[in-house]
Amino acid sequence: MKKIKIKKYTENYFSKFIDLLYSAKSSKISEFYEARLLISKAKKNRKKIVIFGNGGSSAIANHVAVDFINVAKIKALSINNSSIITGFANDYGFENWIKQAIKVYLNKDDILILISSSGESRNMTNACKYAKKISKNIITFTGFKYKNSLSKMGKINFWFNSKRYNYVENIHQLFLLALSDSFKSSDK
């Protein structure tokens, strides 16, 4: 690609992402506040955060779990162990592996965070349905279609208006890390 095409592509790409971020910033304040309060309460009550995602969202879940531990000083866990995933998927089907992990790792009043770009991944929706029996503290992060299956099930739902995976995943990560970082200067 010529330098001019790359420059135009870059300007267009970041301009669209900034537009998405700007529109999300003002519309997600109440969800952010609610999620921050929920996490504060869980921290105070010595509960934990359990986070799941598929693909790139799984990598985000890992990153965010570490930041919740180190920055927010709350127990957090992301299940990304290939033996657990493949074992549960083999025994219960891929659409139920997260549900099985929740049976093992999620306790009453823990927080469950489910990250799914489309909000339609069967393993996420099945897990959310089951998790509601254990804890009502479910936060979802989705994009693509408004009122997707997963976003209808959480207590707090962050939906971002984009159908582009990288935009949705990057804004999920940004909001999740902002939640973690919100504990830096408080709770001292």
PDB file of C-alpha atoms in Angstrom:
ATOM      1  CA  MET A   1       0.000   0.000   0.000  1.00  0.00           C
ATOM      2  CA  LYS A   2       1.163   3.474  -0.720  1.00  0.00           C
ATOM      3  CA  LYS A   3       1.817   5.917   2.068  1.00  0.00           C
ATOM      4  CA  ILE A   4      -1.283   7.983   1.188  1.00  0.00           C
ATOM      5  CA  LYS A   5      -3.596   4.938   1.362  1.00  0.00           C
ATOM      6  CA  ILE A   6      -2.145   3.883   4.728  1.00  0.00           C
ATOM      7  CA  LYS A   7      -2.558   7.408   6.087  1.00  0.00           C
ATOM      8  CA  LYS A   8      -6.186   7.561   4.930  1.00  0.00           C
ATOM      9  CA  TYR A   9      -6.903   4.060   6.302  1.00  0.00           C
ATOM     10  CA  THR A  10      -5.342   4.942   9.676  1.00  0.00           C
ATOM     11  CA  GLU A  11      -7.238   8.222   9.969  1.00  0.00           C
ATOM     12  CA  ASN A  12     -10.514   6.513   9.058  1.00  0.00           C
ATOM     13  CA  TYR A  13      -9.943   3.548  11.400  1.00  0.00           C
ATOM     14  CA  PHE A  14      -9.130   5.653  14.456  1.00  0.00           C
ATOM     15  CA  SER A  15     -11.793   8.220  13.657  1.00  0.00           C
ATOM     16  CA  LYS A  16     -14.479   5.501  13.702  1.00  0.00           C
ATOM     17  CA  PHE A  17     -13.116   4.063  16.949  1.00  0.00           C
ATOM     18  CA  ILE A  18     -13.021   7.493  18.581  1.00  0.00           C
ATOM     19  CA  ASP A  19     -16.640   8.093  17.484  1.00  0.00           C
ATOM     20  CA  LEU A  20     -17.641   4.780  19.083  1.00  0.00           C
ATOM     21  CA  LEU A  21     -15.737   5.597  22.251  1.00  0.00           C
ATOM     22  CA  TYR A  22     -17.227   9.082  22.452  1.00  0.00           C
ATOM     23  CA  SER A  23     -20.792   7.811  22.042  1.00  0.00           C
ATOM     24  CA  ALA A  24     -20.168   5.046  24.601  1.00  0.00           C
ATOM     25  CA  LYS A  25     -18.529   7.371  27.116  1.00  0.00           C
ATOM     26  CA  SER A  26     -21.659   9.390  27.770  1.00  0.00           C
ATOM     27  CA  SER A  27     -24.167   6.554  27.491  1.00  0.00           C
ATOM     28  CA  LYS A  28     -22.376   4.092  29.784  1.00  0.00           C
ATOM     29  CA  ILE A  29     -21.855   6.274  32.865  1.00  0.00           C
ATOM     30  CA  SER A  30     -24.709   4.717  34.866  1.00  0.00           C
ATOM     31  CA  GLU A  31     -23.610   1.147  34.009  1.00  0.00           C
ATOM     32  CA  PHE A  32     -20.029   2.030  34.948  1.00  0.00           C
ATOM     33  CA  TYR A  33     -21.168   3.473  38.286  1.00  0.00           C
ATOM     34  CA  GLU A  34     -23.347   0.413  39.019  1.00  0.00           C
ATOM     35  CA  ALA A  35     -20.524  -1.979  38.116  1.00  0.00           C
ATOM     36  CA  ARG A  36     -18.072  -0.034  40.306  1.00  0.00           C
ATOM     37  CA  LEU A  37     -20.464  -0.242  43.270  1.00  0.00           C
ATOM     38  CA  LEU A  38     -21.032  -3.963  42.709  1.00  0.00           C
ATOM     39  CA  ILE A  39     -17.285  -4.631  42.617  1.00  0.00           C
ATOM     40  CA  SER A  40     -16.727  -2.497  45.744  1.00  0.00           C
ATOM     41  CA  LYS A  41     -19.366  -4.465  47.611  1.00  0.00           C
ATOM     42  CA  ALA A  42     -17.873  -7.773  46.477  1.00  0.00           C
ATOM     43  CA  LYS A  43     -14.427  -6.632  47.572  1.00  0.00           C
ATOM     44  CA  LYS A  44     -15.729  -5.573  50.983  1.00  0.00           C
ATOM     45  CA  ASN A  45     -17.499  -8.942  51.394  1.00  0.00           C
ATOM     46  CA  ARG A  46     -14.422 -10.901  50.248  1.00  0.00           C
ATOM     47  CA  LYS A  47     -16.110 -12.205  47.128  1.00  0.00           C
ATOM     48  CA  LYS A  48     -14.360 -12.716  43.827  1.00  0.00           C
ATOM     49  CA  ILE A  49     -14.760 -11.879  40.165  1.00  0.00           C
ATOM     50  CA  VAL A  50     -14.866 -14.739  37.648  1.00  0.00           C
ATOM     51  CA  ILE A  51     -14.350 -13.639  34.028  1.00  0.00           C
ATOM     52  CA  PHE A  52     -14.864 -15.523  30.752  1.00  0.00           C
ATOM     53  CA  GLY A  53     -14.433 -14.740  27.083  1.00  0.00           C
ATOM     54  CA  ASN A  54     -13.867 -16.595  23.808  1.00  0.00           C
ATOM     55  CA  GLY A  55     -10.887 -15.989  21.525  1.00  0.00           C
ATOM     56  CA  GLY A  56      -9.639 -12.403  21.845  1.00  0.00           C
ATOM     57  CA  SER A  57     -12.154 -11.825  24.623  1.00  0.00           C
ATOM     58  CA  SER A  58     -10.502 -14.647  26.562  1.00  0.00           C
ATOM     59  CA  ALA A  59      -7.193 -12.799  26.356  1.00  0.00           C
ATOM     60  CA  ILE A  60      -8.970  -9.660  27.599  1.00  0.00           C
ATOM     61  CA  ALA A  61     -10.455 -11.670  30.482  1.00  0.00           C
ATOM     62  CA  ASN A  62      -6.956 -12.813  31.478  1.00  0.00           C
ATOM     63  CA  HIS A  63      -5.536  -9.299  31.348  1.00  0.00           C
ATOM     64  CA  VAL A  64      -8.426  -7.798  33.294  1.00  0.00           C
ATOM     65  CA  ALA A  65      -8.313 -10.522  35.977  1.00  0.00           C
ATOM     66  CA  VAL A  66      -4.674  -9.652  36.667  1.00  0.00           C
ATOM     67  CA  ASP A  67      -5.505  -5.953  36.938  1.00  0.00           C
ATOM     68  CA  PHE A  68      -8.426  -6.578  39.284  1.00  0.00           C
ATOM     69  CA  ILE A  69      -6.029  -8.549  41.504  1.00  0.00           C
ATOM     70  CA  ASN A  70      -3.114  -6.105  41.372  1.00  0.00           C
ATOM     71  CA  VAL A  71      -4.861  -2.745  41.046  1.00  0.00           C
ATOM     72  CA  ALA A  72      -8.301  -3.200  42.628  1.00  0.00           C
ATOM     73  CA  LYS A  73      -7.002  -5.710  45.193  1.00  0.00           C
ATOM     74  CA  ILE A  74      -9.949  -8.039  44.681  1.00  0.00           C
ATOM     75  CA  LYS A  75      -9.764 -11.757  44.008  1.00  0.00           C
ATOM     76  CA  ALA A  76     -10.273 -12.387  40.310  1.00  0.00           C
ATOM     77  CA  LEU A  77     -10.033 -15.426  38.098  1.00  0.00           C
ATOM     78  CA  SER A  78     -10.126 -16.117  34.393  1.00  0.00           C
ATOM     79  CA  ILE A  79     -10.342 -19.754  33.322  1.00  0.00           C
ATOM     80  CA  ASN A  80      -8.030 -20.122  30.350  1.00  0.00           C
ATOM     81  CA  ASN A  81      -6.448 -23.476  31.124  1.00  0.00           C
ATOM     82  CA  SER A  82      -6.557 -25.614  27.982  1.00  0.00           C
ATOM     83  CA  SER A  83      -6.913 -28.825  30.020  1.00  0.00           C
ATOM     84  CA  ILE A  84      -9.983 -27.503  31.835  1.00  0.00           C
ATOM     85  CA  ILE A  85     -11.516 -26.092  28.642  1.00  0.00           C
ATOM     86  CA  THR A  86     -10.917 -29.200  26.518  1.00  0.00           C
ATOM     87  CA  GLY A  87     -11.829 -31.573  29.338  1.00  0.00           C
ATOM     88  CA  PHE A  88     -15.141 -29.877  30.055  1.00  0.00           C
ATOM     89  CA  ALA A  89     -15.820 -29.363  26.326  1.00  0.00           C
ATOM     90  CA  ASN A  90     -15.140 -33.048  25.658  1.00  0.00           C
ATOM     91  CA  ASP A  91     -17.367 -34.232  28.511  1.00  0.00           C
ATOM     92  CA  TYR A  92     -20.207 -31.676  28.281  1.00  0.00           C
ATOM     93  CA  GLY A  93     -19.874 -30.070  24.835  1.00  0.00           C
ATOM     94  CA  PHE A  94     -18.237 -26.770  23.980  1.00  0.00           C
ATOM     95  CA  GLU A  95     -21.535 -24.958  24.524  1.00  0.00           C
ATOM     96  CA  ASN A  96     -21.470 -26.080  28.196  1.00  0.00           C
ATOM     97  CA  TRP A  97     -17.810 -25.881  29.232  1.00  0.00           C
ATOM     98  CA  ILE A  98     -18.184 -22.447  30.878  1.00  0.00           C
ATOM     99  CA  LYS A  99     -21.324 -23.607  32.688  1.00  0.00           C
ATOM    100  CA  GLN A 100     -19.306 -26.517  34.107  1.00  0.00           C
ATOM    101  CA  ALA A 101     -16.478 -24.196  35.153  1.00  0.00           C
ATOM    102  CA  ILE A 102     -19.013 -21.947  36.876  1.00  0.00           C
ATOM    103  CA  LYS A 103     -20.270 -24.939  38.850  1.00  0.00           C
ATOM    104  CA  VAL A 104     -16.731 -25.336  40.204  1.00  0.00           C
ATOM    105  CA  TYR A 105     -15.521 -21.742  40.594  1.00  0.00           C
ATOM    106  CA  LEU A 106     -18.488 -19.364  41.110  1.00  0.00           C
ATOM    107  CA  ASN A 107     -19.801 -18.974  44.648  1.00  0.00           C
ATOM    108  CA  LYS A 108     -22.889 -17.207  45.961  1.00  0.00           C
ATOM    109  CA  ASP A 109     -22.656 -13.436  45.482  1.00  0.00           C
ATOM    110  CA  ASP A 110     -19.425 -13.599  43.456  1.00  0.00           C
ATOM    111  CA  ILE A 111     -19.374 -11.426  40.336  1.00  0.00           C
ATOM    112  CA  LEU A 112     -19.456 -13.078  36.932  1.00  0.00           C
ATOM    113  CA  ILE A 113     -18.239 -11.065  33.936  1.00  0.00           C
ATOM    114  CA  LEU A 114     -19.004 -12.485  30.497  1.00  0.00           C
ATOM    115  CA  ILE A 115     -17.352 -10.908  27.455  1.00  0.00           C
ATOM    116  CA  SER A 116     -18.823 -11.742  24.041  1.00  0.00           C
ATOM    117  CA  SER A 117     -18.596  -9.532  20.964  1.00  0.00           C
ATOM    118  CA  SER A 118     -21.830 -10.891  19.486  1.00  0.00           C
ATOM    119  CA  GLY A 119     -23.607 -11.786  22.716  1.00  0.00           C
ATOM    120  CA  GLU A 120     -24.830 -14.931  20.975  1.00  0.00           C
ATOM    121  CA  SER A 121     -22.126 -17.480  21.854  1.00  0.00           C
ATOM    122  CA  ARG A 122     -23.936 -20.549  23.199  1.00  0.00           C
ATOM    123  CA  ASN A 123     -21.288 -21.272  25.821  1.00  0.00           C
ATOM    124  CA  MET A 124     -21.804 -17.757  27.216  1.00  0.00           C
ATOM    125  CA  THR A 125     -25.612 -17.784  27.166  1.00  0.00           C
ATOM    126  CA  ASN A 126     -25.788 -21.274  28.696  1.00  0.00           C
ATOM    127  CA  ALA A 127     -23.323 -20.218  31.391  1.00  0.00           C
ATOM    128  CA  CYS A 128     -25.289 -17.074  32.178  1.00  0.00           C
ATOM    129  CA  LYS A 129     -28.574 -18.954  32.514  1.00  0.00           C
ATOM    130  CA  TYR A 130     -26.970 -21.376  34.940  1.00  0.00           C
ATOM    131  CA  ALA A 131     -25.012 -18.705  36.862  1.00  0.00           C
ATOM    132  CA  LYS A 132     -28.210 -16.829  37.738  1.00  0.00           C
ATOM    133  CA  LYS A 133     -29.009 -19.725  40.104  1.00  0.00           C
ATOM    134  CA  ILE A 134     -25.818 -18.966  42.060  1.00  0.00           C
ATOM    135  CA  SER A 135     -25.318 -15.220  41.848  1.00  0.00           C
ATOM    136  CA  LYS A 136     -27.339 -12.311  40.524  1.00  0.00           C
ATOM    137  CA  ASN A 137     -24.118 -10.298  40.124  1.00  0.00           C
ATOM    138  CA  ILE A 138     -23.618 -10.791  36.393  1.00  0.00           C
ATOM    139  CA  ILE A 139     -22.016  -8.149  34.171  1.00  0.00           C
ATOM    140  CA  THR A 140     -22.060  -8.627  30.400  1.00  0.00           C
ATOM    141  CA  PHE A 141     -19.967  -6.938  27.723  1.00  0.00           C
ATOM    142  CA  THR A 142     -21.309  -7.280  24.174  1.00  0.00           C
ATOM    143  CA  GLY A 143     -21.579  -5.532  20.827  1.00  0.00           C
ATOM    144  CA  PHE A 144     -23.077  -6.214  17.411  1.00  0.00           C
ATOM    145  CA  LYS A 145     -26.866  -6.577  17.689  1.00  0.00           C
ATOM    146  CA  TYR A 146     -28.693  -4.453  20.255  1.00  0.00           C
ATOM    147  CA  LYS A 147     -30.565  -6.602  22.799  1.00  0.00           C
ATOM    148  CA  ASN A 148     -28.565  -9.710  21.935  1.00  0.00           C
ATOM    149  CA  SER A 149     -29.242 -12.853  23.981  1.00  0.00           C
ATOM    150  CA  LEU A 150     -26.468 -12.314  26.528  1.00  0.00           C
ATOM    151  CA  SER A 151     -27.155  -8.635  27.152  1.00  0.00           C
ATOM    152  CA  LYS A 152     -30.731  -9.486  28.139  1.00  0.00           C
ATOM    153  CA  MET A 153     -29.542 -11.703  31.014  1.00  0.00           C
ATOM    154  CA  GLY A 154     -27.051  -9.679  33.027  1.00  0.00           C
ATOM    155  CA  LYS A 155     -27.671  -7.444  36.004  1.00  0.00           C
ATOM    156  CA  ILE A 156     -25.452  -4.819  34.353  1.00  0.00           C
ATOM    157  CA  ASN A 157     -24.999  -4.834  30.590  1.00  0.00           C
ATOM    158  CA  PHE A 158     -22.447  -2.942  28.552  1.00  0.00           C
ATOM    159  CA  TRP A 159     -23.459  -2.992  24.882  1.00  0.00           C
ATOM    160  CA  PHE A 160     -21.417  -1.142  22.272  1.00  0.00           C
ATOM    161  CA  ASN A 161     -22.824  -0.187  18.899  1.00  0.00           C
ATOM    162  CA  SER A 162     -20.394  -1.763  16.462  1.00  0.00           C
ATOM    163  CA  LYS A 163     -20.243  -4.898  14.361  1.00  0.00           C
ATOM    164  CA  ARG A 164     -16.442  -4.854  14.082  1.00  0.00           C
ATOM    165  CA  TYR A 165     -14.724  -7.348  16.379  1.00  0.00           C
ATOM    166  CA  ASN A 166     -11.625  -5.275  17.070  1.00  0.00           C
ATOM    167  CA  TYR A 167     -13.618  -2.159  17.901  1.00  0.00           C
ATOM    168  CA  VAL A 168     -15.904  -4.093  20.234  1.00  0.00           C
ATOM    169  CA  GLU A 169     -13.074  -6.022  21.894  1.00  0.00           C
ATOM    170  CA  ASN A 170     -10.924  -2.922  22.350  1.00  0.00           C
ATOM    171  CA  ILE A 171     -13.742  -0.929  23.908  1.00  0.00           C
ATOM    172  CA  HIS A 172     -14.589  -3.874  26.190  1.00  0.00           C
ATOM    173  CA  GLN A 173     -10.995  -3.943  27.365  1.00  0.00           C
ATOM    174  CA  LEU A 174     -10.907  -0.175  27.815  1.00  0.00           C
ATOM    175  CA  PHE A 175     -14.038  -0.119  30.001  1.00  0.00           C
ATOM    176  CA  LEU A 176     -12.951  -3.157  32.030  1.00  0.00           C
ATOM    177  CA  LEU A 177      -9.511  -1.685  32.692  1.00  0.00           C
ATOM    178  CA  ALA A 178     -11.114   1.658  33.583  1.00  0.00           C
ATOM    179  CA  LEU A 179     -13.219  -0.204  36.163  1.00  0.00           C
ATOM    180  CA  SER A 180     -10.088  -1.738  37.638  1.00  0.00           C
ATOM    181  CA  ASP A 181      -8.178   1.551  37.541  1.00  0.00           C
ATOM    182  CA  SER A 182     -11.043   3.304  39.328  1.00  0.00           C
ATOM    183  CA  PHE A 183      -9.809   1.566  42.489  1.00  0.00           C
ATOM    184  CA  LYS A 184      -6.296   3.084  42.299  1.00  0.00           C
ATOM    185  CA  SER A 185      -6.962   6.227  44.300  1.00  0.00           C
ATOM    186  CA  SER A 186      -9.970   5.063  46.287  1.00  0.00           C
ATOM    187  CA  ASP A 187     -10.425   2.476  49.029  1.00  0.00           C
ATOM    188  CA  LYS A 188      -7.242   3.661  50.783  1.00  0.00           C
TER     189      LYS A 188
END
